[in-house]
Amino acid sequence: MDTGTEFIVGMARAATDGAQAAEGGGHGGYIEHHLTNWTFGEGFLAVNLDTMIMSIATGLAVVLFGRFLQGRITEGAPDGIQNFMEMIVEFVNKNVDDNFPGHNPIVAPIAITVFLWIFLMNFFDIVPVDLVPGIAESLGADSFRAVATADVNVPMGMALVIFLLTMFYSFKTKGTEFALEFLTHPFGKFLFPINIVMKTVEELAKPLSLGLRLFGNLFAGELIYLLIAFLIPWWLHWLGGLPWTLLHLLVIVLQAFIFMILSIVYLAMAVSSEH
Amino acid sequence: MNLNLTLIGQAITFVVFIWLFQRYVYAPVHAAMANRKQRIEEGLEAAEKGQKEQELAEKRAQETIAEAKEKAQEMVSAAERRANEIREEATSQARQEADRILANAREEAEQEKNRAREELKQQVADLAVEGAEKILEREIDEKAHSEVLDRLVNRL
């Protein structure tokens, strides 16, 4: 954990220590435990098993749902689940058409993947905080974090892919002109050392803000649920949980939507020639 | 934040899922929607064409009906005219026939009358001659008085 997270956890621990003191203790490290990934390996080469399991499981759920639907899809009047899927596809298509110039067959699949996958991973934020970890730990996991998007590797991994794609399309569309922009933009060719820094920061800020926005929202959401679960006696959980869940119903959809829109916009910026 | 190898794993997972989502989630639904859109467009077009054709057919039918009515009217009036002609012809023929029969009958009657008169004339003359003969058997010489008798017969 880096200093930011440690700071937040430290605050939470301070708060819980106070509560523990009032309650008489017995819950040491509850929050810390819930914020520890189930890992395989050490240091940078570690893989967060819980994150991988949750992300692949949610993604596969959508793919299996799609396969299930594939057999019964009709070109006639749709009903039920097909209506639902068509609504989502229509929604994604509309956003792609509105934001992406021209036609690129890869943008809409990226957008729908981002939207549905992030939404499902986010969804586990409003599932009771101890439910999924409890099941996983009873099956032998050391610790388990159910919200994959609250693990910084997931949003940043996705942002990395989007970043690589924008780089690829920038070079493909603008070629050397794009490379020259690092020297001449924004201050003209005589200030090229500053330009390199500015342009690099500009390009890196996109994926960083893209990934960290999602991570921050979901991490904070998870943390608040943990605090609610830990600080408030169980018969008053609804007092904190209900409003926070109502808010988070919006947040999990909104964050998936924002990630999708920004992915489309960044890709659109990459393929459009004017600056 | 504990960035580690999971980042790479997630990036790969993301790419794989983009492919899977495209293949199993996005493409089938999108294709169905596109096909449906096309079919609806075609259907609307066909409906419009059909409506136009129907209008045309209705117009043609109306024209045909009007034409047929006109023809029928023509036929009826022609038939009436012909019937009148036939009736008039028949009437005039009958009248002529009647006239002819009447004239024949009259002529015949006249002839019969003349014949009867001739006959009667002859018979009266004969009777008169006979009577006169009987009265004048001895006194009158047939030869001497034949001229007088002939004049008498002629006067009858």
Coordinates of C-alpha atoms in Angstrom, one line a residue:
Chain A
M1 CA 0.0 0.0 0.0
D2 CA 1.3 3.5 -0.7
T3 CA 1.1 6.4 1.5
G4 CA -2.3 7.6 0.3
T5 CA -4.0 4.4 1.1
E6 CA -2.1 4.1 4.4
F7 CA -3.3 7.5 5.3
I8 CA -6.9 6.7 4.7
V9 CA -6.6 3.4 6.4
G10 CA -4.8 5.1 9.3
M11 CA -7.7 7.5 9.6
A12 CA -10.1 4.6 9.6
R13 CA -8.1 2.7 12.1
A14 CA -8.0 5.7 14.4
A15 CA -11.8 6.0 14.1
T16 CA -12.3 2.3 14.7
D17 CA -9.9 2.3 17.6
G18 CA -12.1 4.8 19.2
A19 CA -15.2 2.7 18.5
Q20 CA -13.4 -0.4 19.7
A21 CA -12.5 1.4 22.9
A22 CA -16.2 2.3 23.3
E23 CA -17.3 -1.2 22.4
G24 CA -14.7 -3.0 24.3
G25 CA -12.5 -4.2 21.4
G26 CA -12.4 -7.5 19.6
H27 CA -12.5 -6.2 16.0
G28 CA -8.8 -5.5 15.5
G29 CA -7.8 -5.0 11.8
Y30 CA -11.3 -5.5 10.4
I31 CA -11.0 -2.7 7.8
E32 CA -7.3 -3.5 7.2
H33 CA -8.2 -7.1 6.5
H34 CA -10.9 -6.1 4.1
L35 CA -8.5 -3.9 2.2
T36 CA -5.9 -6.6 1.8
N37 CA -5.8 -8.5 -1.4
W38 CA -5.6 -12.3 -1.7
T39 CA -2.2 -12.4 -3.5
F40 CA 0.0 -14.9 -5.1
G41 CA 3.6 -14.1 -5.3
E42 CA 5.7 -11.3 -3.7
G43 CA 6.3 -7.6 -4.4
F44 CA 5.7 -6.3 -7.9
L45 CA 5.4 -9.8 -9.3
A46 CA 2.4 -10.5 -7.1
V47 CA -0.9 -11.3 -8.7
N48 CA -4.1 -10.3 -6.9
L49 CA -6.1 -13.5 -7.1
D50 CA -9.3 -12.0 -5.8
T51 CA -9.2 -9.2 -8.3
M52 CA -8.5 -11.6 -11.2
I53 CA -11.3 -14.0 -10.0
M54 CA -13.9 -11.3 -9.6
S55 CA -13.0 -9.5 -12.9
I56 CA -12.9 -12.7 -15.0
A57 CA -16.1 -14.0 -13.3
T58 CA -18.1 -10.9 -14.0
G59 CA -16.8 -10.6 -17.6
L60 CA -17.5 -14.3 -18.2
A61 CA -21.0 -13.8 -16.8
V62 CA -21.7 -11.2 -19.5
V63 CA -20.1 -13.4 -22.2
L64 CA -22.2 -16.4 -21.1
F65 CA -25.3 -14.3 -21.0
G66 CA -24.5 -13.2 -24.5
R67 CA -24.0 -16.7 -25.7
F68 CA -27.3 -17.7 -24.0
L69 CA -29.0 -14.9 -25.8
Q70 CA -27.3 -15.6 -29.1
G71 CA -29.4 -18.8 -29.7
R72 CA -32.7 -17.1 -29.1
I73 CA -32.0 -13.8 -30.7
T74 CA -34.6 -12.8 -33.3
E75 CA -34.7 -10.2 -36.0
G76 CA -38.5 -10.0 -35.5
A77 CA -40.1 -8.4 -32.6
P78 CA -37.7 -8.7 -29.6
D79 CA -38.9 -9.4 -26.1
G80 CA -37.6 -9.7 -22.6
I81 CA -33.8 -10.1 -22.3
Q82 CA -33.2 -9.3 -25.9
N83 CA -35.0 -6.0 -25.4
F84 CA -32.8 -5.3 -22.5
M85 CA -29.6 -6.1 -24.4
E86 CA -30.7 -4.1 -27.4
M87 CA -31.4 -1.1 -25.1
I88 CA -27.8 -1.3 -23.9
V89 CA -26.3 -1.8 -27.4
E90 CA -28.5 1.1 -28.6
F91 CA -27.3 3.3 -25.8
V92 CA -23.6 2.4 -26.4
N93 CA -24.0 2.9 -30.2
K94 CA -25.6 6.3 -29.6
N95 CA -22.7 7.4 -27.4
V96 CA -20.2 6.1 -29.9
D97 CA -21.9 7.8 -32.8
D98 CA -22.2 11.1 -30.9
N99 CA -18.6 11.2 -29.8
F100 CA -16.5 9.3 -32.4
P101 CA -16.0 10.7 -35.8
G102 CA -16.2 8.3 -38.8
H103 CA -16.5 4.6 -38.2
N104 CA -14.2 2.2 -36.5
P105 CA -15.5 -1.3 -35.8
I106 CA -13.5 -1.6 -32.6
V107 CA -14.8 1.4 -30.7
A108 CA -18.3 0.2 -30.0
P109 CA -17.1 -3.2 -28.6
I110 CA -14.6 -1.4 -26.4
A111 CA -17.3 0.9 -25.2
I112 CA -19.8 -1.9 -24.4
T113 CA -17.1 -3.9 -22.7
V114 CA -16.0 -1.0 -20.6
F115 CA -19.6 -0.2 -19.6
L116 CA -21.0 -3.6 -18.8
W117 CA -17.8 -5.0 -17.3
I118 CA -17.1 -2.0 -15.0
F119 CA -20.7 -1.9 -14.0
L120 CA -20.8 -5.5 -13.0
M121 CA -17.5 -5.2 -11.1
N122 CA -18.8 -2.0 -9.4
F123 CA -22.0 -3.8 -8.6
F124 CA -20.2 -5.8 -5.9
D125 CA -19.8 -2.6 -4.1
I126 CA -23.4 -2.6 -3.0
V127 CA -23.4 -6.3 -2.2
P128 CA -23.0 -6.6 1.6
V129 CA -19.3 -6.1 2.4
D130 CA -18.8 -9.4 4.2
L131 CA -20.8 -11.6 1.9
V132 CA -18.4 -12.4 -0.9
P133 CA -15.2 -12.2 1.3
G134 CA -17.0 -14.4 3.8
I135 CA -17.8 -17.1 1.3
A136 CA -14.3 -16.9 -0.3
E137 CA -12.5 -17.1 3.0
S138 CA -14.6 -20.0 4.1
L139 CA -13.4 -21.7 0.9
G140 CA -9.8 -21.1 1.8
A141 CA -8.8 -17.5 0.7
D142 CA -6.5 -15.6 3.1
S143 CA -8.4 -12.4 2.5
F144 CA -10.7 -11.3 -0.3
R145 CA -11.7 -8.0 -1.8
A146 CA -14.9 -8.4 -3.8
V147 CA -14.9 -5.1 -5.7
A148 CA -12.4 -5.6 -8.4
T149 CA -12.6 -1.9 -9.6
A150 CA -11.5 -0.8 -6.1
D151 CA -8.2 -2.5 -6.8
V152 CA -6.1 0.1 -8.6
N153 CA -4.8 -2.6 -11.0
V154 CA -8.1 -3.0 -12.7
P155 CA -8.9 0.6 -13.6
M156 CA -5.3 1.3 -14.4
G157 CA -5.0 -1.9 -16.5
M158 CA -8.0 -0.8 -18.5
A159 CA -6.7 2.8 -18.8
L160 CA -3.4 1.4 -20.0
V161 CA -5.1 -0.5 -22.8
I162 CA -7.0 2.6 -23.8
F163 CA -3.8 4.6 -23.6
L164 CA -1.9 2.2 -25.9
L165 CA -4.8 2.3 -28.3
T166 CA -4.8 6.1 -28.4
M167 CA -1.1 6.1 -29.0
F168 CA -1.5 3.6 -31.8
Y169 CA -4.3 5.5 -33.4
S170 CA -2.5 8.8 -33.0
F171 CA 0.5 7.5 -34.9
K172 CA -1.6 5.8 -37.4
T173 CA -3.7 8.9 -38.2
K174 CA -1.1 11.6 -37.8
G175 CA 2.1 9.7 -38.2
T176 CA 5.2 11.8 -37.7
E177 CA 3.1 14.9 -37.2
F178 CA 2.0 13.4 -33.8
A179 CA 5.7 12.8 -32.9
L180 CA 6.5 16.4 -33.9
E181 CA 3.8 17.6 -31.6
F182 CA 5.9 16.5 -28.7
L183 CA 8.5 19.1 -29.8
T184 CA 6.3 21.9 -31.1
H185 CA 3.3 21.8 -28.9
P186 CA 2.1 24.0 -27.1
F187 CA 4.8 26.6 -27.0
G188 CA 6.4 26.5 -30.5
K189 CA 9.6 24.8 -31.6
F190 CA 12.0 27.1 -29.7
L191 CA 10.9 25.8 -26.3
F192 CA 11.0 22.2 -27.3
P193 CA 12.4 20.9 -23.9
I194 CA 9.4 22.4 -22.1
N195 CA 7.1 21.1 -24.9
I196 CA 8.3 17.6 -24.4
V197 CA 7.5 17.7 -20.7
M198 CA 4.1 19.4 -21.3
K199 CA 3.0 17.1 -24.0
T200 CA 4.1 14.0 -22.1
V201 CA 2.2 15.2 -19.1
E202 CA -0.8 16.0 -21.2
E203 CA -0.8 12.5 -22.8
L204 CA -0.1 10.7 -19.5
A205 CA -2.7 12.7 -17.6
K206 CA -5.5 11.1 -19.7
P207 CA -5.0 7.5 -18.7
L208 CA -4.1 8.4 -15.1
S209 CA -7.2 10.5 -14.5
L210 CA -9.3 7.9 -16.3
G211 CA -8.1 5.1 -14.1
L212 CA -7.7 6.9 -10.9
R213 CA -11.2 8.4 -11.1
L214 CA -12.8 5.0 -11.2
F215 CA -10.5 3.6 -8.6
G216 CA -11.0 6.5 -6.2
N217 CA -14.8 6.4 -6.4
L218 CA -15.0 2.7 -5.8
F219 CA -12.3 2.5 -3.2
A220 CA -13.9 5.3 -1.2
G221 CA -17.3 3.6 -1.6
E222 CA -15.9 0.3 -0.3
L223 CA -14.2 2.1 2.6
I224 CA -17.4 3.9 3.6
Y225 CA -19.3 0.6 3.6
L226 CA -16.5 -1.0 5.8
L227 CA -16.7 1.9 8.2
I228 CA -20.5 1.6 8.3
A229 CA -20.2 -2.1 8.9
F230 CA -17.6 -1.7 11.6
L231 CA -18.6 1.5 13.4
I232 CA -22.3 1.3 13.6
P233 CA -24.0 -1.4 15.6
W234 CA -25.7 -4.0 13.3
W235 CA -29.3 -2.9 14.1
L236 CA -28.5 0.6 12.9
H237 CA -26.5 -0.4 9.8
W238 CA -29.4 0.7 7.6
L239 CA -29.1 4.3 8.8
G240 CA -25.7 4.6 7.1
G241 CA -26.1 1.8 4.5
L242 CA -29.4 2.8 3.0
P243 CA -28.5 6.4 2.0
W244 CA -25.0 5.3 0.9
T245 CA -26.4 2.5 -1.2
L246 CA -28.9 4.8 -2.8
L247 CA -26.1 7.2 -3.7
H248 CA -23.9 4.3 -4.9
L249 CA -26.6 2.9 -7.2
L250 CA -26.0 6.1 -9.1
V251 CA -22.2 6.1 -8.6
I252 CA -21.6 2.6 -10.0
V253 CA -23.5 3.3 -13.1
L254 CA -22.2 6.8 -13.5
Q255 CA -18.5 5.7 -13.1
A256 CA -19.0 2.9 -15.7
F257 CA -20.6 5.5 -18.0
I258 CA -17.9 8.1 -17.5
F259 CA -15.1 5.5 -18.2
M260 CA -16.9 4.5 -21.4
I261 CA -17.5 8.1 -22.6
L262 CA -13.9 9.1 -21.9
S263 CA -12.5 6.0 -23.6
I264 CA -14.6 7.0 -26.7
V265 CA -13.5 10.6 -26.5
Y266 CA -9.8 9.8 -26.1
L267 CA -10.0 7.4 -29.1
A268 CA -11.9 10.1 -31.0
M269 CA -9.2 12.6 -30.2
A270 CA -6.6 10.1 -31.4
V271 CA -8.2 9.6 -34.8
S272 CA -9.2 13.2 -35.5
S273 CA -6.5 15.1 -37.3
E274 CA -7.1 18.6 -36.1
H275 CA -5.8 19.4 -32.7
Chain B
M1 CA -2.1 1.6 -4.1
N2 CA -0.4 -1.7 -4.7
L3 CA 0.3 -1.8 -8.4
N4 CA 1.8 -5.1 -9.3
L5 CA 1.6 -7.8 -12.0
T6 CA -2.2 -7.8 -11.7
L7 CA -2.0 -4.6 -13.8
I8 CA -0.6 -6.5 -16.8
G9 CA -3.0 -9.4 -16.2
Q10 CA -6.0 -7.0 -16.1
A11 CA -4.8 -5.3 -19.3
I12 CA -4.7 -8.7 -21.0
T13 CA -8.0 -9.7 -19.5
F14 CA -9.5 -6.5 -20.8
V15 CA -8.3 -7.1 -24.3
V16 CA -9.6 -10.6 -24.3
F17 CA -12.9 -9.5 -23.0
I18 CA -13.2 -6.8 -25.7
W19 CA -12.8 -9.6 -28.2
L20 CA -15.2 -11.9 -26.4
F21 CA -17.8 -9.2 -25.8
Q22 CA -17.5 -8.2 -29.5
R23 CA -18.1 -11.8 -30.6
Y24 CA -20.8 -12.9 -28.2
V25 CA -22.5 -9.9 -26.8
Y26 CA -22.2 -6.9 -29.1
A27 CA -22.1 -8.4 -32.7
P28 CA -25.2 -10.7 -32.5
V29 CA -27.4 -8.0 -31.0
H30 CA -26.1 -5.3 -33.2
A31 CA -26.5 -7.5 -36.3
A32 CA -30.1 -8.4 -35.3
M33 CA -30.9 -4.7 -34.8
A34 CA -29.3 -3.7 -38.1
N35 CA -31.1 -6.4 -40.0
R36 CA -34.4 -5.5 -38.3
K37 CA -33.9 -1.9 -39.2
Q38 CA -33.3 -2.8 -42.8
R39 CA -36.3 -5.1 -42.9
I40 CA -38.5 -2.4 -41.4
E41 CA -37.3 0.1 -44.0
E42 CA -38.0 -2.4 -46.7
G43 CA -41.4 -3.2 -45.3
L44 CA -42.3 0.5 -45.1
E45 CA -41.2 1.0 -48.7
A46 CA -43.2 -2.0 -49.9
A47 CA -46.2 -0.8 -47.9
E48 CA -46.0 2.5 -49.6
K49 CA -45.6 1.0 -53.0
G50 CA -48.5 -1.3 -52.3
Q51 CA -50.7 1.6 -51.3
K52 CA -49.8 3.5 -54.4
E53 CA -50.6 0.4 -56.5
Q54 CA -53.9 0.0 -54.7
E55 CA -54.8 3.6 -55.4
L56 CA -53.9 3.1 -59.0
A57 CA -55.9 -0.1 -59.2
E58 CA -58.9 1.6 -57.5
K59 CA -58.7 4.4 -60.0
R60 CA -58.5 1.9 -62.9
A61 CA -61.5 -0.1 -61.5
Q62 CA -63.5 3.1 -61.2
E63 CA -62.7 3.9 -64.8
T64 CA -63.6 0.5 -65.9
I65 CA -66.9 0.6 -64.1
A66 CA -67.7 4.0 -65.6
E67 CA -66.8 2.7 -69.0
A68 CA -69.0 -0.4 -68.5
K69 CA -71.9 1.7 -67.3
E70 CA -71.6 4.0 -70.4
K71 CA -71.5 1.0 -72.7
A72 CA -74.5 -0.6 -71.0
Q73 CA -76.4 2.6 -71.3
E74 CA -75.5 2.7 -74.9
M75 CA -76.6 -0.8 -75.4
V76 CA -79.9 -0.3 -73.7
S77 CA -80.7 2.8 -75.7
A78 CA -79.7 1.0 -78.9
A79 CA -82.0 -1.9 -78.1
E80 CA -84.8 0.5 -77.3
R81 CA -84.4 2.2 -80.5
R82 CA -84.3 -1.1 -82.4
A83 CA -87.4 -2.3 -80.6
N84 CA -89.2 0.9 -81.6
E85 CA -88.2 0.4 -85.1
I86 CA -89.4 -3.2 -85.1
R87 CA -92.7 -2.2 -83.6
E88 CA -93.3 0.5 -86.1
E89 CA -92.3 -1.7 -88.9
A90 CA -94.7 -4.4 -87.7
T91 CA -97.5 -2.0 -87.2
S92 CA -97.1 -0.5 -90.7
Q93 CA -96.8 -4.0 -92.2
A94 CA -100.0 -5.1 -90.4
R95 CA -101.8 -2.0 -91.6
Q96 CA -100.7 -2.5 -95.1
E97 CA -101.8 -6.2 -94.9
A98 CA -105.2 -5.2 -93.5
D99 CA -105.6 -2.6 -96.3
R100 CA -104.7 -5.1 -98.9
I101 CA -107.1 -7.7 -97.5
L102 CA -109.9 -5.2 -97.2
A103 CA -109.3 -4.0 -100.8
N104 CA -109.3 -7.6 -102.0
A105 CA -112.5 -8.3 -100.2
R106 CA -114.1 -5.3 -101.6
E107 CA -113.1 -6.1 -105.1
E108 CA -114.4 -9.7 -104.6
A109 CA -117.6 -8.5 -103.3
E110 CA -118.0 -6.1 -106.2
Q111 CA -117.3 -8.8 -108.6
E112 CA -119.7 -11.1 -106.9
K113 CA -122.3 -8.4 -106.9
N114 CA -121.8 -7.8 -110.7
R115 CA -121.9 -11.4 -111.4
A116 CA -125.1 -11.9 -109.4
R117 CA -126.6 -8.9 -111.2
E118 CA -125.7 -10.3 -114.6
E119 CA -127.2 -13.6 -113.6
L120 CA -130.3 -12.0 -112.3
K121 CA -130.6 -9.9 -115.4
Q122 CA -130.3 -13.1 -117.5
Q123 CA -132.8 -14.9 -115.4
V124 CA -135.3 -12.0 -115.5
A125 CA -134.9 -11.8 -119.2
D126 CA -135.4 -15.5 -119.6
L127 CA -138.4 -15.4 -117.3
A128 CA -139.8 -12.5 -119.2
V129 CA -139.2 -14.2 -122.5
E130 CA -140.7 -17.4 -121.1
G131 CA -143.7 -15.5 -119.8
A132 CA -144.2 -13.6 -122.9
E133 CA -143.8 -16.7 -124.9
K134 CA -146.5 -18.3 -122.9
I135 CA -148.8 -15.3 -123.2
L136 CA -148.1 -14.7 -126.8
E137 CA -147.5 -18.2 -127.9
R138 CA -149.6 -18.0 -130.9
E139 CA -149.8 -14.4 -131.6
I140 CA -146.2 -13.5 -131.7
D141 CA -143.8 -14.6 -134.2
E142 CA -140.6 -15.2 -132.5
K143 CA -138.6 -14.0 -135.3
A144 CA -140.7 -11.0 -135.8
H145 CA -140.5 -9.8 -132.3
S146 CA -137.0 -10.8 -131.3
E147 CA -135.7 -7.3 -132.0
V148 CA -138.2 -5.9 -129.4
L149 CA -137.3 -8.5 -126.9
D150 CA -133.7 -7.9 -127.3
R151 CA -134.2 -4.3 -126.6
L152 CA -136.1 -5.1 -123.5
V153 CA -133.4 -7.5 -122.3
N154 CA -130.8 -4.8 -122.8
R155 CA -132.8 -2.3 -120.7
L156 CA -133.0 -4.7 -117.8

